[in-house]
Coordinates of C-alpha atoms in Angstrom, one line a residue:
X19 CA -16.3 -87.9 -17.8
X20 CA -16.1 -92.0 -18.1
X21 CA -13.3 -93.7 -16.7
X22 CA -10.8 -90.8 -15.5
X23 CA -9.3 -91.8 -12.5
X24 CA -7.3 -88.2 -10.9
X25 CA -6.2 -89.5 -7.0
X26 CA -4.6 -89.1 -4.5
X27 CA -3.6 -86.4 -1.6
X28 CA -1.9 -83.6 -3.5
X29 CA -3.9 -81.6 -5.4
X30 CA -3.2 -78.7 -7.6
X31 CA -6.4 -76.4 -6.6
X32 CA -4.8 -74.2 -4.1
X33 CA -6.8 -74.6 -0.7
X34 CA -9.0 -77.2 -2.0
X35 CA -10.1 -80.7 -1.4
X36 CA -7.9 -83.5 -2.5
X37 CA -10.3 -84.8 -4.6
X38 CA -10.5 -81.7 -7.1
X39 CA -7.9 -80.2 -10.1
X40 CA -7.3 -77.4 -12.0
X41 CA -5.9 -78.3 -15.2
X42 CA -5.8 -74.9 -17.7
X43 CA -5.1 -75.1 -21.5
X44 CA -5.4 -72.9 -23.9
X45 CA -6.7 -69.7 -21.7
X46 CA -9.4 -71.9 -20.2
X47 CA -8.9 -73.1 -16.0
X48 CA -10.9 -76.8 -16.1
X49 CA -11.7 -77.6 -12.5
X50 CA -11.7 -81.7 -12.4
X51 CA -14.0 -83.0 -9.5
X52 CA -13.7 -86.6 -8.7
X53 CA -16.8 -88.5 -7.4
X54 CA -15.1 -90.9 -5.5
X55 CA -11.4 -90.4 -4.8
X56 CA -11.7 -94.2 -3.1
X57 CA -12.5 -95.7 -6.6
X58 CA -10.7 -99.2 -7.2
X59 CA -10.1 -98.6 -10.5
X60 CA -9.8 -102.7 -11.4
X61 CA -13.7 -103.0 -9.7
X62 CA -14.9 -101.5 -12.9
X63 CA -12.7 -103.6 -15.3
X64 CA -14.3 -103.3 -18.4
X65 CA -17.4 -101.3 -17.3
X66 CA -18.8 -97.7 -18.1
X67 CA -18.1 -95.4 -14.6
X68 CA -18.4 -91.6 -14.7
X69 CA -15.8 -90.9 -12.5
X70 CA -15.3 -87.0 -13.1
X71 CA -17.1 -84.1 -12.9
X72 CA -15.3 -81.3 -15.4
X73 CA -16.6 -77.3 -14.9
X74 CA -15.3 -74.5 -17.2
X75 CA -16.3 -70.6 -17.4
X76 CA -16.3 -69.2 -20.6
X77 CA -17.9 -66.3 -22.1
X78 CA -18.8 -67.0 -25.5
X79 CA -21.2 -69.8 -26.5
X80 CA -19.4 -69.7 -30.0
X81 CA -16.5 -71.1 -27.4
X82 CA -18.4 -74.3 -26.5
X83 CA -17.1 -76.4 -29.7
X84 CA -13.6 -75.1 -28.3
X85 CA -14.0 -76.5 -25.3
X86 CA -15.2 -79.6 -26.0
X87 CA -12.2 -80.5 -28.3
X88 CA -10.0 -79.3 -25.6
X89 CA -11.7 -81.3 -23.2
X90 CA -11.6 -84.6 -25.6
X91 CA -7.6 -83.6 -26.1
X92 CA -7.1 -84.0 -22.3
X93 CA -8.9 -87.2 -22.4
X94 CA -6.7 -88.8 -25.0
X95 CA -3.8 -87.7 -23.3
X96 CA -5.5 -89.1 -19.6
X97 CA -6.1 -92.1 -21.4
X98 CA -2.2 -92.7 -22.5
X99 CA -1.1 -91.8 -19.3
X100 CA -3.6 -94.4 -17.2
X101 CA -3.5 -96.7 -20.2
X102 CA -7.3 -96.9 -19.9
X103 CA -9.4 -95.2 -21.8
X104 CA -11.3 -92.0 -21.1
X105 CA -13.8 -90.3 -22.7
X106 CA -16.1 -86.8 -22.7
X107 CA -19.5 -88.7 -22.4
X108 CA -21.8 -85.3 -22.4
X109 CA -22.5 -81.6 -21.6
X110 CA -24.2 -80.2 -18.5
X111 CA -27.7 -81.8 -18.3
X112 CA -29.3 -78.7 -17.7
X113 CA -27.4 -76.6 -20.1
X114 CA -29.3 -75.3 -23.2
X115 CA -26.0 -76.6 -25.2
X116 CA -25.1 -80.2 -25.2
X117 CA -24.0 -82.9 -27.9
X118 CA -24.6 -86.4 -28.5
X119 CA -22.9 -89.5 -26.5
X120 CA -19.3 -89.7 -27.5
X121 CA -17.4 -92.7 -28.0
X122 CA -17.8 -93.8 -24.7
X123 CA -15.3 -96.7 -23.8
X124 CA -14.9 -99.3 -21.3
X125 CA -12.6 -99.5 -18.3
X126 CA -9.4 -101.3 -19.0
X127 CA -7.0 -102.7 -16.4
X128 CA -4.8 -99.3 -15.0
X129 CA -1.0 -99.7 -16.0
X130 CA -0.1 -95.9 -14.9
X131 CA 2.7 -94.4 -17.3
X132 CA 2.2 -90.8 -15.4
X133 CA 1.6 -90.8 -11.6
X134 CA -2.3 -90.0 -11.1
X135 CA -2.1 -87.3 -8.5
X136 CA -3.9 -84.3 -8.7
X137 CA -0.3 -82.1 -9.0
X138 CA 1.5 -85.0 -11.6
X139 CA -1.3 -85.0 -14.2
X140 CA -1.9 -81.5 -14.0
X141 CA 1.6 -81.2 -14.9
X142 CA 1.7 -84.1 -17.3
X143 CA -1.4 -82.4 -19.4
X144 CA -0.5 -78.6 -19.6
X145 CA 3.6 -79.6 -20.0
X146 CA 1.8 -81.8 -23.2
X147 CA -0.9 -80.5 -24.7
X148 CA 0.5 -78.0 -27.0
X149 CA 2.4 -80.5 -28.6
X150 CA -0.4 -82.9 -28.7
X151 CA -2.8 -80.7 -30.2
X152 CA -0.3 -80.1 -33.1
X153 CA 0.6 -83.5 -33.7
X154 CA -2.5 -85.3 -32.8
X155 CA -3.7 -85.2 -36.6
X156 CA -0.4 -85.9 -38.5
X157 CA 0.6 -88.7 -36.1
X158 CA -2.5 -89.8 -36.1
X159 CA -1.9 -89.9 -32.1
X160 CA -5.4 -90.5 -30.6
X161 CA -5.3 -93.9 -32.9
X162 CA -2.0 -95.0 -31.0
X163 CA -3.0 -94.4 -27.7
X164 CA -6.4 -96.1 -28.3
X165 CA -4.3 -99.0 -29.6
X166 CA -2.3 -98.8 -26.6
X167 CA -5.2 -99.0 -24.1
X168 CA -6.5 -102.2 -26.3
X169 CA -2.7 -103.8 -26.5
X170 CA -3.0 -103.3 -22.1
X171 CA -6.0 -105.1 -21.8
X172 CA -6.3 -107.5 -19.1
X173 CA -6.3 -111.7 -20.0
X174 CA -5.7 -111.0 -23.4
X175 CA -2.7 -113.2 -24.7
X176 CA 0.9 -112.0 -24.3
X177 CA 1.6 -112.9 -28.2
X178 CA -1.8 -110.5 -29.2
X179 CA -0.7 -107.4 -26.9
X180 CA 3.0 -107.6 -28.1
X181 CA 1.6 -107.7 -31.6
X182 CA -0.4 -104.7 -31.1
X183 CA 2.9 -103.1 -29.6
X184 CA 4.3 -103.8 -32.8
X185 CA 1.7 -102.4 -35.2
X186 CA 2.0 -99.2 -32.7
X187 CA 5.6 -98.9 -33.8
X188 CA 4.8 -99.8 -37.5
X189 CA 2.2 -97.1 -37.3
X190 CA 5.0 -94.7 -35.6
X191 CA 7.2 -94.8 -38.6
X192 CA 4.1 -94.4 -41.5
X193 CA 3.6 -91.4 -39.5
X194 CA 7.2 -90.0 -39.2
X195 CA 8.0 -91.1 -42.8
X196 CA 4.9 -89.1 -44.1
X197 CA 5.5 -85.5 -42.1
X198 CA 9.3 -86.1 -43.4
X199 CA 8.5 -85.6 -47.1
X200 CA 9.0 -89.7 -47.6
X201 CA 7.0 -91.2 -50.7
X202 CA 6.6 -95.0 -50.4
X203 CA 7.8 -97.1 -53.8
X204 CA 6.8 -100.6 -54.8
X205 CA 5.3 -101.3 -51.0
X206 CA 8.6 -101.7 -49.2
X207 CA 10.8 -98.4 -49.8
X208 CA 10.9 -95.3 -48.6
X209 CA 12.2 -92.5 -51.1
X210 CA 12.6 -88.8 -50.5
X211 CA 12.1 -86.6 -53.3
X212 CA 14.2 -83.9 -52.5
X213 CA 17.1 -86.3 -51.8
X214 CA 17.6 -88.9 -54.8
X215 CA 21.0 -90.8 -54.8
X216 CA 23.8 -88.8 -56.5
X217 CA 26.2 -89.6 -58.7
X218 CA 28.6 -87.4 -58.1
X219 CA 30.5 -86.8 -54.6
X220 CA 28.1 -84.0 -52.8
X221 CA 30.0 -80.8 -50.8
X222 CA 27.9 -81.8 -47.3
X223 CA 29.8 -85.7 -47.8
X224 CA 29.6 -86.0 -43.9
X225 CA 25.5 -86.5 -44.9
X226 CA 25.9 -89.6 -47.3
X227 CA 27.6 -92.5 -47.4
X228 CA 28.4 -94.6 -50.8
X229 CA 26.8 -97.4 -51.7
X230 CA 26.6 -99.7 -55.0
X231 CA 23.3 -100.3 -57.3
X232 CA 23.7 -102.3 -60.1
X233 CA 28.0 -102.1 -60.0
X234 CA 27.9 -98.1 -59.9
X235 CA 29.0 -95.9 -56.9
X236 CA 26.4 -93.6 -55.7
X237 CA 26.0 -91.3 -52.8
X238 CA 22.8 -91.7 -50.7
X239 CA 21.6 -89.5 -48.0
X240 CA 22.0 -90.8 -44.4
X241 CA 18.8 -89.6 -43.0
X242 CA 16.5 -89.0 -46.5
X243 CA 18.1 -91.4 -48.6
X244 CA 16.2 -94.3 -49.7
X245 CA 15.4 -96.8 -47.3
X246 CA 13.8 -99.9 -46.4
X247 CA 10.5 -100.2 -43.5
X248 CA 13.6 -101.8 -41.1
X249 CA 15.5 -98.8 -41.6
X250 CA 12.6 -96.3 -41.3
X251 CA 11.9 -97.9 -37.7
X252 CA 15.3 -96.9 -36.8
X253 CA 15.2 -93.3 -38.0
X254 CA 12.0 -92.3 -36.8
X255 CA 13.3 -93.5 -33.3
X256 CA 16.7 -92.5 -33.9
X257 CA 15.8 -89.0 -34.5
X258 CA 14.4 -88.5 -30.7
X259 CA 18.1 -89.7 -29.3
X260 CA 16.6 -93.4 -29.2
X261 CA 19.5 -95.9 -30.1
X262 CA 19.6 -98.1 -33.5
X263 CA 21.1 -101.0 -31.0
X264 CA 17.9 -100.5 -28.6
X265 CA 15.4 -100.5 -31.7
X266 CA 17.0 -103.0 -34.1
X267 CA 17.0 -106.0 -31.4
X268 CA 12.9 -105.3 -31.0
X269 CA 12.2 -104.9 -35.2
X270 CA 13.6 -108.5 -35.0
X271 CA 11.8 -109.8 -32.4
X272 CA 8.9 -108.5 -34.1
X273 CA 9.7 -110.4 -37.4
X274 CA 10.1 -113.4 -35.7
X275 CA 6.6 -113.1 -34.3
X276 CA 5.1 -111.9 -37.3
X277 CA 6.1 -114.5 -39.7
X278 CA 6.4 -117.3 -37.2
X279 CA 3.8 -116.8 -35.0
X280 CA 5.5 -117.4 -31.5
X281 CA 8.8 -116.4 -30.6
X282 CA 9.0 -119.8 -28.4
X283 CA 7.1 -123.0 -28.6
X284 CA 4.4 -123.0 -25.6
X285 CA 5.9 -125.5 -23.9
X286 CA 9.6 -123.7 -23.4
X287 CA 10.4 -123.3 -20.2
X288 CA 11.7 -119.7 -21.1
X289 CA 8.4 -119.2 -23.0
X290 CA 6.3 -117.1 -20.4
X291 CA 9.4 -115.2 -19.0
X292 CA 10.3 -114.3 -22.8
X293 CA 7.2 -112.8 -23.9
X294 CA 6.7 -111.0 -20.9
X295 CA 10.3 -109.4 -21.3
X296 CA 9.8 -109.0 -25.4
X297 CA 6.4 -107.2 -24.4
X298 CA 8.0 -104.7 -21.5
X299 CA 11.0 -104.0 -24.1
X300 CA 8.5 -103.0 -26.9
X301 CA 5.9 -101.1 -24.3
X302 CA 8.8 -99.4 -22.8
X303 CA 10.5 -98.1 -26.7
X304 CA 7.0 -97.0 -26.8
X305 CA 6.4 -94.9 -23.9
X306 CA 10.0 -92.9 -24.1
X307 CA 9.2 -92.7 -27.5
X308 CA 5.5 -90.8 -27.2
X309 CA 6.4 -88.9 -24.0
X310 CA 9.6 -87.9 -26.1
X311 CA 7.6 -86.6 -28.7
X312 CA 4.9 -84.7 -26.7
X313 CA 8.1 -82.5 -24.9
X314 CA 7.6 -84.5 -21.7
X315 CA 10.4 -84.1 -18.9
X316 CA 10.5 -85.8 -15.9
X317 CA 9.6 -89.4 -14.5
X318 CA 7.3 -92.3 -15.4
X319 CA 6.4 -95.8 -15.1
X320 CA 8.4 -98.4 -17.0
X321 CA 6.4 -101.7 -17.8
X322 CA 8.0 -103.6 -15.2
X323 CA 8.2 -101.0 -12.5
X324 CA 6.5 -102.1 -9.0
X325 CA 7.7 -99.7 -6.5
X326 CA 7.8 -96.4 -8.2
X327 CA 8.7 -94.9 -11.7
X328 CA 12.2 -95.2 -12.6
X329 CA 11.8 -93.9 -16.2
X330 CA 13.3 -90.3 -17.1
X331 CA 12.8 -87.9 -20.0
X332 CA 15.5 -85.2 -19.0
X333 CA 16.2 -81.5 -20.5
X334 CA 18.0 -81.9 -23.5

């Protein structure tokens, strides 16, 4: 495995070394050895390292191609959590079965989300997976947190990662809008064909509200009533308990950037301070978002955490 990076002292293989975990999906037990549980992760900075050794049993060799894609799942999902990419590179060596090179990425600088101990990301990936491996295709997830690693990339410039933040979100709401039944019309709107505008006061009036198109009074649907890209932001985040206030201040921030280029000139004296906090508010929407999604609950890393994590997905 390239660029997997489980540390630490606690370790979730009862009575083992710190430097091995057992992470079980799907009735399989993968048993993740680390090579070097001293690894400074920023000496490999955008290098190839095989960090990881991962060992399965199985019974079946009709259940290698299982495997594999289980094993590339809990990549993708190392990789969002580590915000560095990590990737199967191949099988056992000496194995009869093996497959070609994968995708193999570099190293990126480590920005944590989930704690990287041996118990936290065992926890993290089996508390996850499920949902991930039924979401993973219709919210095109892997593609977000590939974009994600990219949009962390050391030295690259604050305006170019926040703008990759933003076409994460943009990417966010295609996806919601589509797995909600939403058809797009004329490039900019959002329609629902199972909820057209009525003209006549609905029984279930507490779901519309009135509006006025072309000097008649219509009823449109709150949640699948027709709708602008704007407004599509703020239902897809609304509907995981995020706020419209939280969501609306960064959709303008991101039109400012996008059709002016730079939210300050350079030589403000707010300009660095700014665009760090613009980039931490749109990483952060991000990362309660995704976690949100996958059925996370517990702690992680906000953007500007030092210290410790202080975010919280709770039990709803």
């Amino acid at each position: 495995m390239c660029s997997s990076d489980l540390w630490g002292g606690e370790s979730s293989y009862s009575g083992g070394p710190n430097d091995t975990t057992i992470i079980k999906c799907d009735g399989f037990a993968f048993k993740f050895k680390q090579y070097d549980i001293h690894l400074k992760h920023e000496d490999f900075e955008n290098k190839r390292k095989v960090t990881t050794r991962v060992e399965v049993q199985y019974t079946k060799e009709t259940q290698i191609p299982q495997i594999f894609e289980i094993i590339d799942d809990m990549c993708y999902l190392l990789s969002f959590a580590q915000q560095s990419y990590v990737r199967c590179e191949t099988f056992d060596l000496n194995s009869t079965q093996s497959r070609p090179h994968s995708d193999v990425q570099t190293m990126r600088a480590q920005k944590n989300i989930i704690d990287m101990h041996g118990l936290e990301i065992c926890n993290f990936i089996e508390e996850t997976y499920p949902t991930f491996k039924k979401l993973k295709s219709s919210r095109q997830l892997t593609v977000v947190f590939d974009y994600l690693c990219e949009a962390n990339r050391a030295n690259l410039a604050t305006e170019a990662s926040l703008i990759l933040h933003y076409v994460i979100i943009e990417n966010l709401k295609h996806t919601y809008a589509q797995v909600n039944g939403f058809n797009k019309r004329n490039g900019t709107k959002f329609s629902h064909p199972s909820y057209p505008d009525l003209k006549q006061e609905p029984r279930d009036i507490e779901n519309y509200k009135e509006i006025t198109e072309k000097k008649k009074k219509l009823y449109r649907h709150i949640k699948y009533g027709e709708c602008g890209s704007n407004e599509m932001i703020k239902r897809a985040f609304e509907d995981i308990g995020i706020s419209r206030t939280i969501t609306g201040a960064i959709v303008d921030k991101r039109n400012t950037i996008i059709h002016e280029g730079l939210l300050l000139p350079l030589n403000d004296s707010l300009y660095s301070k700014q665009a760090r906090e613009d980039k931490n508010e749109a990483s952060n929407l991000i990362r309660e978002y995704l976690l949100t999604l996958l059925n996370y609950k517990g702690t992680y890393w906000l953007s500007h955490d030092r210290i410790g994590p202080t975010g919280l997905i709770e039990l709803r």
